Amino acid sequence: MRLSICERNYASPILAGVAAPELQVEITRPGNAGYYLADYGWQMPNGSWMLAELHGLGKFEDDAQNDPEHTAAKTYRAALMRDANLRAMGHNVIHFKLSDTYDVKAFGSMMRGYGIPTTKPYADS
């Protein structure tokens, strides 16, 4: 079985002192128009979601995307629109890179700054 980068990186938030996220969170789109899929998610006390996307540049630099219908610019615009729609639905979306997780203390501080629930205090971070 091959694990996705999200599954392999699942421990990073936990090691950083934030609550374990749900993986591959589905958010139903209005009007039964399918769903949005987020890499990580934390359901907040008010019922909204704090969603996080782990990004590499693969989807923006894929050489197989020679078709003008699948250009990096189109992929980027679609991601911006998706984030705007999720925010309009009352959810928050953050983005981070794999390299952001290398310094666990800094990553934890960043995640807590976004309001991700914590599992242990890091008063000195």
Short mmCIF file of N, CA and C in Angstrom, two decimals:
data_model
loop_
_atom_site.label_atom_id
_atom_site.label_comp_id
_atom_site.label_asym_id
_atom_site.label_seq_id
_atom_site.Cartn_x
_atom_site.Cartn_y
_atom_site.Cartn_z
N MET A 1 0.84 -1.18 0.00
CA MET A 1 0.00 0.00 0.00
C MET A 1 0.89 1.25 0.00
N ARG A 2 0.60 2.17 -0.88
CA ARG A 2 1.37 3.40 -0.98
C ARG A 2 0.64 4.51 -0.24
N LEU A 3 1.33 5.18 0.66
CA LEU A 3 0.73 6.27 1.43
C LEU A 3 0.89 7.59 0.69
N SER A 4 -0.13 8.42 0.78
CA SER A 4 -0.04 9.76 0.20
C SER A 4 0.90 10.61 1.05
N ILE A 5 1.33 11.73 0.50
CA ILE A 5 2.19 12.63 1.26
C ILE A 5 1.47 13.12 2.51
N CYS A 6 0.15 13.30 2.43
CA CYS A 6 -0.62 13.74 3.60
C CYS A 6 -0.59 12.68 4.70
N GLU A 7 -0.74 11.43 4.30
CA GLU A 7 -0.71 10.35 5.28
C GLU A 7 0.68 10.20 5.89
N ARG A 8 1.71 10.33 5.06
CA ARG A 8 3.07 10.23 5.58
C ARG A 8 3.40 11.39 6.51
N ASN A 9 2.80 12.53 6.28
CA ASN A 9 3.08 13.73 7.06
C ASN A 9 2.07 13.94 8.20
N TYR A 10 1.23 12.96 8.45
CA TYR A 10 0.17 13.05 9.46
C TYR A 10 0.72 13.40 10.84
N ALA A 11 1.89 12.92 11.19
CA ALA A 11 2.45 13.13 12.53
C ALA A 11 2.91 14.55 12.78
N SER A 12 3.19 15.31 11.74
CA SER A 12 3.75 16.66 11.93
C SER A 12 2.90 17.55 12.83
N PRO A 13 1.58 17.68 12.59
CA PRO A 13 0.79 18.52 13.50
C PRO A 13 0.79 17.98 14.93
N ILE A 14 0.72 16.67 15.07
CA ILE A 14 0.69 16.06 16.40
C ILE A 14 1.99 16.34 17.15
N LEU A 15 3.12 16.14 16.48
CA LEU A 15 4.41 16.43 17.10
C LEU A 15 4.56 17.90 17.43
N ALA A 16 3.87 18.75 16.67
CA ALA A 16 3.95 20.20 16.89
C ALA A 16 3.02 20.66 18.01
N GLY A 17 2.28 19.73 18.61
CA GLY A 17 1.43 20.08 19.76
C GLY A 17 0.02 20.52 19.41
N VAL A 18 -0.41 20.27 18.19
CA VAL A 18 -1.79 20.59 17.84
C VAL A 18 -2.58 19.30 17.71
N ALA A 19 -3.89 19.43 17.77
CA ALA A 19 -4.76 18.26 17.73
C ALA A 19 -4.56 17.48 16.43
N ALA A 20 -4.75 16.17 16.51
CA ALA A 20 -4.64 15.33 15.32
C ALA A 20 -5.72 15.74 14.32
N PRO A 21 -5.33 15.97 13.08
CA PRO A 21 -6.32 16.37 12.08
C PRO A 21 -7.06 15.16 11.51
N GLU A 22 -8.21 15.43 10.93
CA GLU A 22 -8.85 14.43 10.09
C GLU A 22 -8.20 14.55 8.72
N LEU A 23 -8.04 13.44 8.04
CA LEU A 23 -7.42 13.44 6.71
C LEU A 23 -8.49 13.40 5.62
N GLN A 24 -8.21 14.06 4.51
CA GLN A 24 -9.08 14.05 3.34
C GLN A 24 -10.53 14.38 3.71
N VAL A 25 -10.71 15.57 4.25
CA VAL A 25 -12.01 16.03 4.72
C VAL A 25 -12.86 16.45 3.52
N GLU A 26 -14.08 15.92 3.46
CA GLU A 26 -15.02 16.27 2.40
C GLU A 26 -15.98 17.34 2.91
N ILE A 27 -16.06 18.44 2.19
CA ILE A 27 -17.00 19.52 2.50
C ILE A 27 -18.00 19.58 1.35
N THR A 28 -19.26 19.32 1.65
CA THR A 28 -20.30 19.31 0.63
C THR A 28 -20.49 20.70 0.04
N ARG A 29 -20.53 20.76 -1.27
CA ARG A 29 -20.74 22.03 -1.97
C ARG A 29 -22.23 22.35 -1.98
N PRO A 30 -22.57 23.62 -1.99
CA PRO A 30 -23.99 24.01 -2.01
C PRO A 30 -24.71 23.44 -3.24
N GLY A 31 -25.97 23.13 -3.05
CA GLY A 31 -26.79 22.66 -4.16
C GLY A 31 -26.46 21.26 -4.63
N ASN A 32 -25.94 20.43 -3.74
CA ASN A 32 -25.58 19.06 -4.10
C ASN A 32 -24.65 18.99 -5.31
N ALA A 33 -23.73 19.94 -5.39
CA ALA A 33 -22.80 20.02 -6.52
C ALA A 33 -21.49 19.31 -6.21
N GLY A 34 -21.56 18.20 -5.52
CA GLY A 34 -20.34 17.47 -5.19
C GLY A 34 -19.74 17.95 -3.88
N TYR A 35 -18.44 17.84 -3.78
CA TYR A 35 -17.77 18.24 -2.54
C TYR A 35 -16.37 18.75 -2.84
N TYR A 36 -15.86 19.52 -1.87
CA TYR A 36 -14.47 19.93 -1.89
C TYR A 36 -13.72 18.97 -0.99
N LEU A 37 -12.49 18.68 -1.32
CA LEU A 37 -11.66 17.76 -0.54
C LEU A 37 -10.45 18.53 -0.03
N ALA A 38 -10.24 18.49 1.28
CA ALA A 38 -9.08 19.16 1.89
C ALA A 38 -8.15 18.10 2.47
N ASP A 39 -6.85 18.37 2.42
CA ASP A 39 -5.87 17.42 2.92
C ASP A 39 -6.06 17.13 4.41
N TYR A 40 -6.23 18.19 5.20
CA TYR A 40 -6.37 18.06 6.65
C TYR A 40 -7.53 18.93 7.11
N GLY A 41 -8.14 18.56 8.22
CA GLY A 41 -9.21 19.39 8.76
C GLY A 41 -9.40 19.19 10.25
N TRP A 42 -9.78 20.29 10.89
CA TRP A 42 -10.12 20.29 12.31
C TRP A 42 -11.50 20.93 12.42
N GLN A 43 -12.46 20.22 12.98
CA GLN A 43 -13.77 20.82 13.15
C GLN A 43 -13.73 21.69 14.40
N MET A 44 -14.17 22.92 14.24
CA MET A 44 -14.12 23.90 15.31
C MET A 44 -15.39 23.81 16.15
N PRO A 45 -15.38 24.36 17.38
CA PRO A 45 -16.55 24.28 18.26
C PRO A 45 -17.84 24.84 17.63
N ASN A 46 -17.71 25.81 16.73
CA ASN A 46 -18.91 26.40 16.12
C ASN A 46 -19.41 25.61 14.92
N GLY A 47 -18.78 24.46 14.62
CA GLY A 47 -19.21 23.62 13.52
C GLY A 47 -18.48 23.87 12.21
N SER A 48 -17.76 24.97 12.12
CA SER A 48 -17.00 25.24 10.89
C SER A 48 -15.74 24.38 10.90
N TRP A 49 -15.04 24.40 9.78
CA TRP A 49 -13.81 23.64 9.66
C TRP A 49 -12.63 24.57 9.45
N MET A 50 -11.51 24.22 10.07
CA MET A 50 -10.22 24.81 9.75
C MET A 50 -9.57 23.78 8.84
N LEU A 51 -9.40 24.12 7.59
CA LEU A 51 -8.87 23.20 6.59
C LEU A 51 -7.44 23.58 6.24
N ALA A 52 -6.61 22.59 6.03
CA ALA A 52 -5.21 22.85 5.69
C ALA A 52 -4.84 22.05 4.45
N GLU A 53 -4.11 22.70 3.58
CA GLU A 53 -3.63 22.08 2.35
C GLU A 53 -2.11 22.01 2.40
N LEU A 54 -1.59 20.82 2.20
CA LEU A 54 -0.14 20.61 2.12
C LEU A 54 0.24 20.71 0.65
N HIS A 55 1.10 21.66 0.33
CA HIS A 55 1.41 21.91 -1.07
C HIS A 55 2.85 21.64 -1.44
N GLY A 56 2.98 21.00 -2.55
CA GLY A 56 4.22 20.93 -3.28
C GLY A 56 3.93 21.65 -4.58
N LEU A 57 4.89 21.74 -5.43
CA LEU A 57 4.66 22.43 -6.70
C LEU A 57 4.25 21.47 -7.80
N GLY A 58 4.12 20.19 -7.50
CA GLY A 58 3.83 19.20 -8.52
C GLY A 58 2.66 19.52 -9.41
N LYS A 59 1.56 19.93 -8.81
CA LYS A 59 0.38 20.19 -9.62
C LYS A 59 0.54 21.42 -10.49
N PHE A 60 1.48 22.30 -10.14
CA PHE A 60 1.70 23.50 -10.94
C PHE A 60 2.83 23.33 -11.95
N GLU A 61 3.66 22.28 -11.79
CA GLU A 61 4.82 22.09 -12.66
C GLU A 61 4.79 20.77 -13.43
N ASP A 62 3.67 20.09 -13.44
CA ASP A 62 3.57 18.78 -14.07
C ASP A 62 3.76 18.90 -15.59
N ASP A 63 4.81 18.29 -16.11
CA ASP A 63 5.08 18.35 -17.55
C ASP A 63 4.00 17.66 -18.37
N ALA A 64 3.27 16.74 -17.76
CA ALA A 64 2.21 16.03 -18.48
C ALA A 64 1.03 16.94 -18.77
N GLN A 65 1.02 18.12 -18.17
CA GLN A 65 -0.10 19.04 -18.35
C GLN A 65 0.14 19.97 -19.54
N ASN A 66 0.49 19.42 -20.68
CA ASN A 66 0.71 20.23 -21.87
C ASN A 66 -0.59 20.74 -22.47
N ASP A 67 -1.67 20.09 -22.14
CA ASP A 67 -2.99 20.51 -22.63
C ASP A 67 -3.33 21.87 -22.03
N PRO A 68 -3.71 22.85 -22.87
CA PRO A 68 -4.04 24.18 -22.36
C PRO A 68 -5.15 24.17 -21.32
N GLU A 69 -5.98 23.12 -21.34
CA GLU A 69 -7.06 23.02 -20.37
C GLU A 69 -6.54 22.68 -18.98
N HIS A 70 -5.30 22.28 -18.86
CA HIS A 70 -4.73 21.87 -17.57
C HIS A 70 -3.44 22.62 -17.27
N THR A 71 -3.41 23.88 -17.57
CA THR A 71 -2.21 24.66 -17.33
C THR A 71 -2.04 24.97 -15.85
N ALA A 72 -0.83 25.32 -15.48
CA ALA A 72 -0.55 25.69 -14.09
C ALA A 72 -1.40 26.87 -13.67
N ALA A 73 -1.56 27.84 -14.56
CA ALA A 73 -2.36 29.02 -14.23
C ALA A 73 -3.81 28.65 -13.95
N LYS A 74 -4.35 27.73 -14.75
CA LYS A 74 -5.74 27.31 -14.53
C LYS A 74 -5.85 26.56 -13.20
N THR A 75 -4.88 25.72 -12.90
CA THR A 75 -4.89 24.99 -11.63
C THR A 75 -4.83 25.96 -10.47
N TYR A 76 -3.99 26.97 -10.58
CA TYR A 76 -3.85 27.98 -9.53
C TYR A 76 -5.15 28.76 -9.34
N ARG A 77 -5.76 29.19 -10.45
CA ARG A 77 -7.03 29.93 -10.36
C ARG A 77 -8.12 29.07 -9.73
N ALA A 78 -8.16 27.80 -10.09
CA ALA A 78 -9.16 26.89 -9.52
C ALA A 78 -8.97 26.76 -8.01
N ALA A 79 -7.71 26.70 -7.56
CA ALA A 79 -7.44 26.60 -6.12
C ALA A 79 -7.87 27.87 -5.40
N LEU A 80 -7.62 29.03 -6.01
CA LEU A 80 -8.05 30.30 -5.40
C LEU A 80 -9.57 30.36 -5.29
N MET A 81 -10.26 29.93 -6.34
CA MET A 81 -11.72 29.94 -6.34
C MET A 81 -12.27 28.97 -5.29
N ARG A 82 -11.66 27.80 -5.20
CA ARG A 82 -12.07 26.81 -4.22
C ARG A 82 -11.94 27.37 -2.81
N ASP A 83 -10.79 28.00 -2.51
CA ASP A 83 -10.58 28.60 -1.19
C ASP A 83 -11.62 29.68 -0.92
N ALA A 84 -11.90 30.52 -1.90
CA ALA A 84 -12.89 31.59 -1.72
C ALA A 84 -14.27 31.00 -1.45
N ASN A 85 -14.63 29.95 -2.16
CA ASN A 85 -15.93 29.31 -1.94
C ASN A 85 -16.01 28.69 -0.55
N LEU A 86 -14.94 28.03 -0.12
CA LEU A 86 -14.94 27.44 1.22
C LEU A 86 -15.05 28.52 2.30
N ARG A 87 -14.36 29.63 2.10
CA ARG A 87 -14.44 30.73 3.07
C ARG A 87 -15.85 31.33 3.09
N ALA A 88 -16.47 31.44 1.92
CA ALA A 88 -17.84 31.96 1.85
C ALA A 88 -18.82 31.04 2.56
N MET A 89 -18.48 29.76 2.66
CA MET A 89 -19.31 28.78 3.37
C MET A 89 -19.03 28.78 4.87
N GLY A 90 -18.09 29.63 5.32
CA GLY A 90 -17.81 29.74 6.75
C GLY A 90 -16.61 28.96 7.24
N HIS A 91 -15.84 28.39 6.33
CA HIS A 91 -14.67 27.61 6.71
C HIS A 91 -13.40 28.43 6.46
N ASN A 92 -12.34 28.09 7.16
CA ASN A 92 -11.05 28.74 6.95
C ASN A 92 -10.12 27.77 6.24
N VAL A 93 -9.26 28.29 5.40
CA VAL A 93 -8.32 27.46 4.65
C VAL A 93 -6.92 28.04 4.82
N ILE A 94 -5.99 27.18 5.20
CA ILE A 94 -4.59 27.59 5.27
C ILE A 94 -3.78 26.67 4.37
N HIS A 95 -2.61 27.13 3.99
CA HIS A 95 -1.73 26.36 3.12
C HIS A 95 -0.35 26.30 3.76
N PHE A 96 0.29 25.15 3.64
CA PHE A 96 1.67 25.04 4.10
C PHE A 96 2.43 24.10 3.19
N LYS A 97 3.76 24.23 3.24
CA LYS A 97 4.65 23.39 2.45
C LYS A 97 5.27 22.33 3.36
N LEU A 98 5.72 21.26 2.77
CA LEU A 98 6.37 20.21 3.53
C LEU A 98 7.55 20.78 4.32
N SER A 99 8.30 21.69 3.71
CA SER A 99 9.46 22.27 4.40
C SER A 99 9.05 23.06 5.65
N ASP A 100 7.79 23.53 5.71
CA ASP A 100 7.31 24.23 6.91
C ASP A 100 7.28 23.30 8.12
N THR A 101 7.21 22.00 7.89
CA THR A 101 7.09 21.05 8.99
C THR A 101 8.44 20.62 9.55
N TYR A 102 9.53 20.99 8.90
CA TYR A 102 10.85 20.52 9.33
C TYR A 102 11.24 21.04 10.71
N ASP A 103 10.87 22.26 11.02
CA ASP A 103 11.11 22.84 12.35
C ASP A 103 9.81 22.69 13.13
N VAL A 104 9.72 21.65 13.94
CA VAL A 104 8.47 21.30 14.62
C VAL A 104 7.96 22.44 15.49
N LYS A 105 8.85 23.09 16.21
CA LYS A 105 8.44 24.18 17.10
C LYS A 105 7.84 25.35 16.29
N ALA A 106 8.50 25.74 15.22
CA ALA A 106 8.00 26.83 14.38
C ALA A 106 6.69 26.44 13.70
N PHE A 107 6.60 25.18 13.27
CA PHE A 107 5.37 24.71 12.64
C PHE A 107 4.21 24.75 13.63
N GLY A 108 4.46 24.30 14.86
CA GLY A 108 3.42 24.35 15.89
C GLY A 108 2.97 25.76 16.16
N SER A 109 3.91 26.67 16.23
CA SER A 109 3.58 28.08 16.46
C SER A 109 2.73 28.63 15.32
N MET A 110 3.09 28.28 14.09
CA MET A 110 2.32 28.72 12.93
C MET A 110 0.89 28.17 12.99
N MET A 111 0.75 26.89 13.28
CA MET A 111 -0.57 26.26 13.32
C MET A 111 -1.43 26.85 14.44
N ARG A 112 -0.83 27.05 15.62
CA ARG A 112 -1.59 27.64 16.72
C ARG A 112 -1.98 29.08 16.39
N GLY A 113 -1.13 29.78 15.65
CA GLY A 113 -1.46 31.14 15.23
C GLY A 113 -2.69 31.19 14.35
N TYR A 114 -2.95 30.12 13.63
CA TYR A 114 -4.16 30.02 12.81
C TYR A 114 -5.37 29.56 13.61
N GLY A 115 -5.17 29.23 14.89
CA GLY A 115 -6.29 28.81 15.72
C GLY A 115 -6.55 27.32 15.74
N ILE A 116 -5.60 26.53 15.28
CA ILE A 116 -5.76 25.07 15.33
C ILE A 116 -5.76 24.66 16.79
N PRO A 117 -6.70 23.80 17.22
CA PRO A 117 -6.73 23.37 18.62
C PRO A 117 -5.42 22.69 19.03
N THR A 118 -5.03 22.92 20.27
CA THR A 118 -3.77 22.36 20.77
C THR A 118 -4.01 21.14 21.65
N THR A 119 -2.98 20.32 21.76
CA THR A 119 -3.04 19.17 22.65
C THR A 119 -2.12 19.34 23.84
N LYS A 120 -1.14 20.23 23.71
CA LYS A 120 -0.24 20.50 24.82
C LYS A 120 0.24 21.94 24.70
N PRO A 121 0.48 22.59 25.82
CA PRO A 121 0.89 24.00 25.76
C PRO A 121 2.35 24.14 25.32
N TYR A 122 2.59 25.17 24.58
CA TYR A 122 3.95 25.55 24.19
C TYR A 122 4.10 27.02 24.52
N ALA A 123 4.21 27.32 25.79
CA ALA A 123 4.27 28.71 26.25
C ALA A 123 5.48 29.44 25.69
N ASP A 124 6.54 28.68 25.42
CA ASP A 124 7.77 29.33 24.96
C ASP A 124 7.87 29.40 23.43
N SER A 125 6.78 29.08 22.71
CA SER A 125 6.87 29.13 21.24
C SER A 125 6.07 30.27 20.69
#
